[in-house]
């Protein structure tokens, strides 16, 4: 399957999206995580697992709000500063 930056994986009303995120370890501990294609969506956690769960929750809520308001989801590249120790992951979001 050829996957784009944000892919709609089903036609179900609760659509499944594969979402790229940037994980940034913080000097003081914990992780910050940023949505790479939906500007303004970010979160954090004490561990990678917690940070990914938190960004998944934030993405789900944002997508549901756009859909409930009848608005298109404003997919676009987010301006996120990358550091030498940051790395990308893809997460699955049902919204």
CSV table of N, CA and C in Angstrom, one decimal:
chain,number,residue,atom,x,y,z
A,1,UNK,N,0.8,-1.2,0.0
A,1,UNK,CA,0.0,0.0,0.0
A,1,UNK,C,0.9,1.2,0.0
A,2,UNK,N,0.6,2.2,-0.9
A,2,UNK,CA,1.4,3.4,-1.0
A,2,UNK,C,0.7,4.4,0.0
A,3,UNK,N,1.5,4.8,1.0
A,3,UNK,CA,0.9,5.6,2.1
A,3,UNK,C,1.5,7.1,1.9
A,4,UNK,N,0.6,8.0,1.9
A,4,UNK,CA,1.0,9.5,1.8
A,4,UNK,C,1.2,10.0,3.2
A,5,UNK,N,1.5,11.3,3.3
A,5,UNK,CA,1.7,11.9,4.6
A,5,UNK,C,0.5,11.7,5.6
A,6,UNK,N,-0.7,11.9,5.1
A,6,UNK,CA,-1.9,11.6,5.9
A,6,UNK,C,-2.7,10.8,5.0
A,7,UNK,N,-3.1,9.6,5.4
A,7,UNK,CA,-3.9,8.7,4.5
A,7,UNK,C,-5.1,8.3,5.2
A,8,UNK,N,-6.2,8.5,4.5
A,8,UNK,CA,-7.5,8.0,5.0
A,8,UNK,C,-7.5,6.5,4.7
A,9,UNK,N,-7.6,5.7,5.7
A,9,UNK,CA,-7.5,4.2,5.5
A,9,UNK,C,-8.8,3.5,5.3
A,10,UNK,N,-9.9,4.1,5.6
A,10,UNK,CA,-11.2,3.5,5.3
A,10,UNK,C,-12.3,4.5,4.9
A,11,UNK,N,-13.4,4.1,4.5
A,11,UNK,CA,-14.5,5.0,4.2
A,11,UNK,C,-15.6,5.1,5.3
A,12,UNK,N,-15.3,4.5,6.4
A,12,UNK,CA,-16.2,4.5,7.6
A,12,UNK,C,-16.3,5.9,8.1
A,13,UNK,N,-17.5,6.3,8.6
A,13,UNK,CA,-17.7,7.6,9.2
A,13,UNK,C,-16.7,8.0,10.3
A,14,UNK,N,-16.3,7.0,11.1
A,14,UNK,CA,-15.2,7.2,12.0
A,14,UNK,C,-13.9,6.8,11.2
A,15,UNK,N,-13.4,7.7,10.5
A,15,UNK,CA,-12.3,7.5,9.5
A,15,UNK,C,-11.0,7.2,10.3
A,16,UNK,N,-10.2,6.3,9.7
A,16,UNK,CA,-8.9,6.0,10.3
A,16,UNK,C,-7.8,6.7,9.4
A,17,UNK,N,-6.9,7.4,10.1
A,17,UNK,CA,-5.9,8.2,9.4
A,17,UNK,C,-4.5,7.7,10.0
A,18,UNK,N,-3.5,7.6,9.1
A,18,UNK,CA,-2.2,7.3,9.5
A,18,UNK,C,-1.5,8.7,9.5
A,19,UNK,N,-1.0,9.1,10.7
A,19,UNK,CA,-0.5,10.5,10.9
A,19,UNK,C,1.0,10.5,11.3
A,20,UNK,N,1.8,11.3,10.6
A,20,UNK,CA,3.2,11.4,11.0
A,20,UNK,C,3.4,12.4,12.1
A,21,UNK,N,4.2,12.1,13.0
A,21,UNK,CA,4.5,13.0,14.2
A,21,UNK,C,6.0,13.0,14.4
A,22,UNK,N,6.5,14.1,15.0
A,22,UNK,CA,7.9,14.3,15.3
A,22,UNK,C,8.0,14.2,16.8
A,23,UNK,N,8.9,13.3,17.3
A,23,UNK,CA,9.1,13.1,18.7
A,23,UNK,C,10.5,13.8,19.0
A,24,UNK,N,10.5,14.6,20.1
A,24,UNK,CA,11.6,15.4,20.5
A,24,UNK,C,11.9,15.1,22.0
A,25,UNK,N,13.0,14.4,22.3
A,25,UNK,CA,13.4,14.2,23.7
A,25,UNK,C,13.7,15.6,24.3
A,26,UNK,N,13.3,15.9,25.5
A,26,UNK,CA,13.6,17.1,26.1
A,26,UNK,C,14.8,17.0,27.1
A,27,UNK,N,15.6,18.0,27.1
A,27,UNK,CA,16.8,18.0,28.0
A,27,UNK,C,16.5,17.8,29.5
A,28,UNK,N,15.3,18.3,29.9
A,28,UNK,CA,15.0,18.2,31.3
A,28,UNK,C,14.2,16.9,31.6
A,29,UNK,N,14.0,16.0,30.6
A,29,UNK,CA,13.3,14.8,30.7
A,29,UNK,C,12.0,14.8,30.0
A,30,UNK,N,11.5,13.7,29.6
A,30,UNK,CA,10.2,13.6,28.9
A,30,UNK,C,10.4,13.8,27.4
A,31,UNK,N,9.2,13.9,26.7
A,31,UNK,CA,9.2,14.0,25.3
A,31,UNK,C,8.2,15.0,24.9
A,32,UNK,N,8.5,15.8,23.9
A,32,UNK,CA,7.5,16.6,23.2
A,32,UNK,C,7.2,15.9,21.9
A,33,UNK,N,6.0,16.1,21.4
A,33,UNK,CA,5.6,15.4,20.1
A,33,UNK,C,4.7,16.4,19.4
A,34,UNK,N,4.9,16.5,18.0
A,34,UNK,CA,4.3,17.4,17.2
A,34,UNK,C,3.6,16.7,16.0
A,35,UNK,N,2.4,17.1,15.6
A,35,UNK,CA,1.8,16.6,14.4
A,35,UNK,C,2.5,17.3,13.2
A,36,UNK,N,3.0,16.6,12.2
A,36,UNK,CA,3.7,17.2,11.1
A,36,UNK,C,2.8,17.7,10.0
A,37,UNK,N,1.6,17.4,10.0
A,37,UNK,CA,0.7,17.8,8.9
A,37,UNK,C,-0.6,18.5,9.4
A,38,UNK,N,-0.6,18.8,10.6
A,38,UNK,CA,-1.8,19.6,11.1
A,38,UNK,C,-1.2,20.6,12.1
A,39,UNK,N,-0.9,21.8,11.6
A,39,UNK,CA,-0.3,22.8,12.5
A,39,UNK,C,-1.0,23.1,13.8
A,40,UNK,N,-0.3,23.3,14.8
A,40,UNK,CA,-0.9,23.7,16.1
A,40,UNK,C,-1.2,22.5,17.0
A,41,UNK,N,-1.0,21.3,16.5
A,41,UNK,CA,-1.3,20.1,17.3
A,41,UNK,C,0.0,19.6,17.9
A,42,UNK,N,0.1,19.6,19.2
A,42,UNK,CA,1.3,19.1,19.9
A,42,UNK,C,0.9,18.6,21.3
A,43,UNK,N,1.8,17.8,21.9
A,43,UNK,CA,1.6,17.3,23.2
A,43,UNK,C,2.9,16.9,23.8
A,44,UNK,N,2.9,16.3,24.9
A,44,UNK,CA,4.1,15.9,25.6
A,44,UNK,C,3.8,14.7,26.5
A,45,UNK,N,4.8,14.1,27.1
A,45,UNK,CA,4.6,13.0,28.0
A,45,UNK,C,6.0,12.7,28.7
A,46,UNK,N,5.9,12.0,29.7
A,46,UNK,CA,7.1,11.6,30.5
A,46,UNK,C,7.9,10.5,29.7
A,47,UNK,N,7.2,9.7,28.9
A,47,UNK,CA,7.9,8.7,28.1
A,47,UNK,C,7.4,8.8,26.6
A,48,UNK,N,8.0,8.1,25.7
A,48,UNK,CA,7.5,8.1,24.3
A,48,UNK,C,6.1,7.5,24.3
A,49,UNK,N,5.8,6.5,25.0
A,49,UNK,CA,4.5,5.8,25.0
A,49,UNK,C,3.4,6.8,25.4
A,50,UNK,N,3.7,7.6,26.5
A,50,UNK,CA,2.7,8.5,27.0
A,50,UNK,C,2.6,9.7,26.1
A,51,UNK,N,3.7,10.2,25.5
A,51,UNK,CA,3.6,11.3,24.5
A,51,UNK,C,2.8,10.9,23.3
A,52,UNK,N,3.0,9.7,22.8
A,52,UNK,CA,2.3,9.2,21.6
A,52,UNK,C,0.8,9.1,21.9
A,53,UNK,N,0.5,8.6,23.1
A,53,UNK,CA,-1.0,8.5,23.5
A,53,UNK,C,-1.6,9.9,23.6
A,54,UNK,N,-0.9,10.8,24.1
A,54,UNK,CA,-1.4,12.2,24.3
A,54,UNK,C,-1.6,12.9,22.9
A,55,UNK,N,-0.6,12.7,22.0
A,55,UNK,CA,-0.8,13.4,20.7
A,55,UNK,C,-1.9,12.7,19.9
A,56,UNK,N,-2.1,11.4,20.1
A,56,UNK,CA,-3.2,10.7,19.4
A,56,UNK,C,-4.5,11.2,19.9
A,57,UNK,N,-4.6,11.5,21.2
A,57,UNK,CA,-5.9,12.0,21.8
A,57,UNK,C,-6.1,13.5,21.2
A,58,UNK,N,-5.0,14.3,21.1
A,58,UNK,CA,-5.1,15.6,20.6
A,58,UNK,C,-5.5,15.6,19.1
A,59,UNK,N,-4.9,14.8,18.3
A,59,UNK,CA,-5.3,14.7,16.9
A,59,UNK,C,-6.7,14.2,16.8
A,60,UNK,N,-7.2,13.2,17.5
A,60,UNK,CA,-8.5,12.7,17.4
A,60,UNK,C,-9.5,13.8,17.7
A,61,UNK,N,-9.3,14.6,18.8
A,61,UNK,CA,-10.2,15.7,19.2
A,61,UNK,C,-10.2,16.7,18.1
A,62,UNK,N,-9.1,17.1,17.6
A,62,UNK,CA,-9.0,18.2,16.6
A,62,UNK,C,-9.8,17.8,15.3
A,63,UNK,N,-9.5,16.5,14.8
A,63,UNK,CA,-10.2,16.0,13.6
A,63,UNK,C,-11.7,16.0,13.9
A,64,UNK,N,-12.1,15.5,15.0
A,64,UNK,CA,-13.6,15.4,15.3
A,64,UNK,C,-14.2,16.8,15.3
A,65,UNK,N,-13.6,17.8,15.8
A,65,UNK,CA,-14.1,19.1,15.9
A,65,UNK,C,-14.3,19.7,14.5
A,66,UNK,N,-13.2,19.5,13.6
A,66,UNK,CA,-13.3,20.0,12.2
A,66,UNK,C,-14.5,19.3,11.5
A,67,UNK,N,-14.6,18.0,11.7
A,67,UNK,CA,-15.7,17.2,11.1
A,67,UNK,C,-17.1,17.6,11.6
A,68,UNK,N,-17.2,17.8,12.9
A,68,UNK,CA,-18.5,18.2,13.5
A,68,UNK,C,-18.9,19.6,13.1
A,69,UNK,N,-18.0,20.4,12.8
A,69,UNK,CA,-18.3,21.8,12.4
A,69,UNK,C,-18.5,21.9,10.9
A,70,UNK,N,-18.3,20.7,10.2
A,70,UNK,CA,-18.5,20.7,8.7
A,70,UNK,C,-17.4,21.3,8.0
A,71,UNK,N,-16.3,21.5,8.6
A,71,UNK,CA,-15.1,22.1,8.0
A,71,UNK,C,-14.2,21.0,7.4
A,72,UNK,N,-13.4,21.4,6.4
A,72,UNK,CA,-12.4,20.5,5.9
A,72,UNK,C,-11.2,20.5,6.9
A,73,UNK,N,-10.6,19.4,7.0
A,73,UNK,CA,-9.4,19.3,7.9
A,73,UNK,C,-8.2,20.0,7.2
A,74,UNK,N,-7.6,21.0,7.8
A,74,UNK,CA,-6.6,21.8,7.1
A,74,UNK,C,-5.2,21.1,7.1
A,75,UNK,N,-5.1,20.0,6.4
A,75,UNK,CA,-3.9,19.3,6.3
A,75,UNK,C,-2.8,20.2,5.6
A,76,UNK,N,-1.8,20.4,6.2
A,76,UNK,CA,-0.7,21.2,5.6
A,76,UNK,C,0.6,20.9,6.5
A,77,UNK,N,1.7,21.1,5.9
A,77,UNK,CA,3.0,20.9,6.6
A,77,UNK,C,3.1,21.9,7.8
A,78,UNK,N,3.4,21.4,8.9
A,78,UNK,CA,3.6,22.2,10.1
A,78,UNK,C,5.1,22.6,10.2
A,79,UNK,N,5.3,23.9,10.6
A,79,UNK,CA,6.7,24.4,10.8
A,79,UNK,C,7.2,24.0,12.1
A,80,UNK,N,7.9,22.8,12.2
A,80,UNK,CA,8.4,22.3,13.4
A,80,UNK,C,9.9,22.2,13.4
A,81,UNK,N,10.6,22.8,14.4
A,81,UNK,CA,12.0,22.7,14.4
A,81,UNK,C,12.5,21.3,14.8
A,82,UNK,N,13.4,20.8,13.9
A,82,UNK,CA,13.9,19.5,14.2
A,82,UNK,C,15.3,19.6,14.8
A,83,UNK,N,15.5,18.7,15.8
A,83,UNK,CA,16.8,18.7,16.5
A,83,UNK,C,17.5,17.4,16.1
A,84,UNK,N,18.8,17.3,16.4
A,84,UNK,CA,19.6,16.1,16.0
A,84,UNK,C,19.1,14.9,16.7
A,85,UNK,N,18.4,15.0,17.8
A,85,UNK,CA,17.9,13.8,18.5
A,85,UNK,C,16.4,13.5,18.3
A,86,UNK,N,15.7,14.4,17.4
A,86,UNK,CA,14.3,14.2,17.1
A,86,UNK,C,14.1,13.1,16.1
A,87,UNK,N,13.0,12.4,16.0
A,87,UNK,CA,12.7,11.4,15.1
A,87,UNK,C,11.2,11.3,14.8
A,88,UNK,N,10.9,10.8,13.6
A,88,UNK,CA,9.5,10.7,13.2
A,88,UNK,C,9.0,9.3,13.5
A,89,UNK,N,7.7,9.3,13.7
A,89,UNK,CA,6.9,8.0,13.8
A,89,UNK,C,5.5,8.3,13.1
A,90,UNK,N,4.8,7.2,12.8
A,90,UNK,CA,3.5,7.3,12.3
A,90,UNK,C,2.6,6.7,13.3
A,91,UNK,N,1.4,7.3,13.5
A,91,UNK,CA,0.5,6.8,14.4
A,91,UNK,C,-0.9,6.6,13.7
A,92,UNK,N,-1.7,5.8,14.2
A,92,UNK,CA,-3.1,5.6,13.6
A,92,UNK,C,-4.1,6.3,14.5
A,93,UNK,N,-4.9,7.1,13.9
A,93,UNK,CA,-5.9,7.9,14.6
A,93,UNK,C,-7.3,7.6,14.0
A,94,UNK,N,-8.3,7.2,14.9
A,94,UNK,CA,-9.6,7.0,14.4
A,94,UNK,C,-10.5,8.2,14.9
A,95,UNK,N,-11.0,8.9,13.9
A,95,UNK,CA,-11.8,10.1,14.2
A,95,UNK,C,-13.0,10.2,13.3
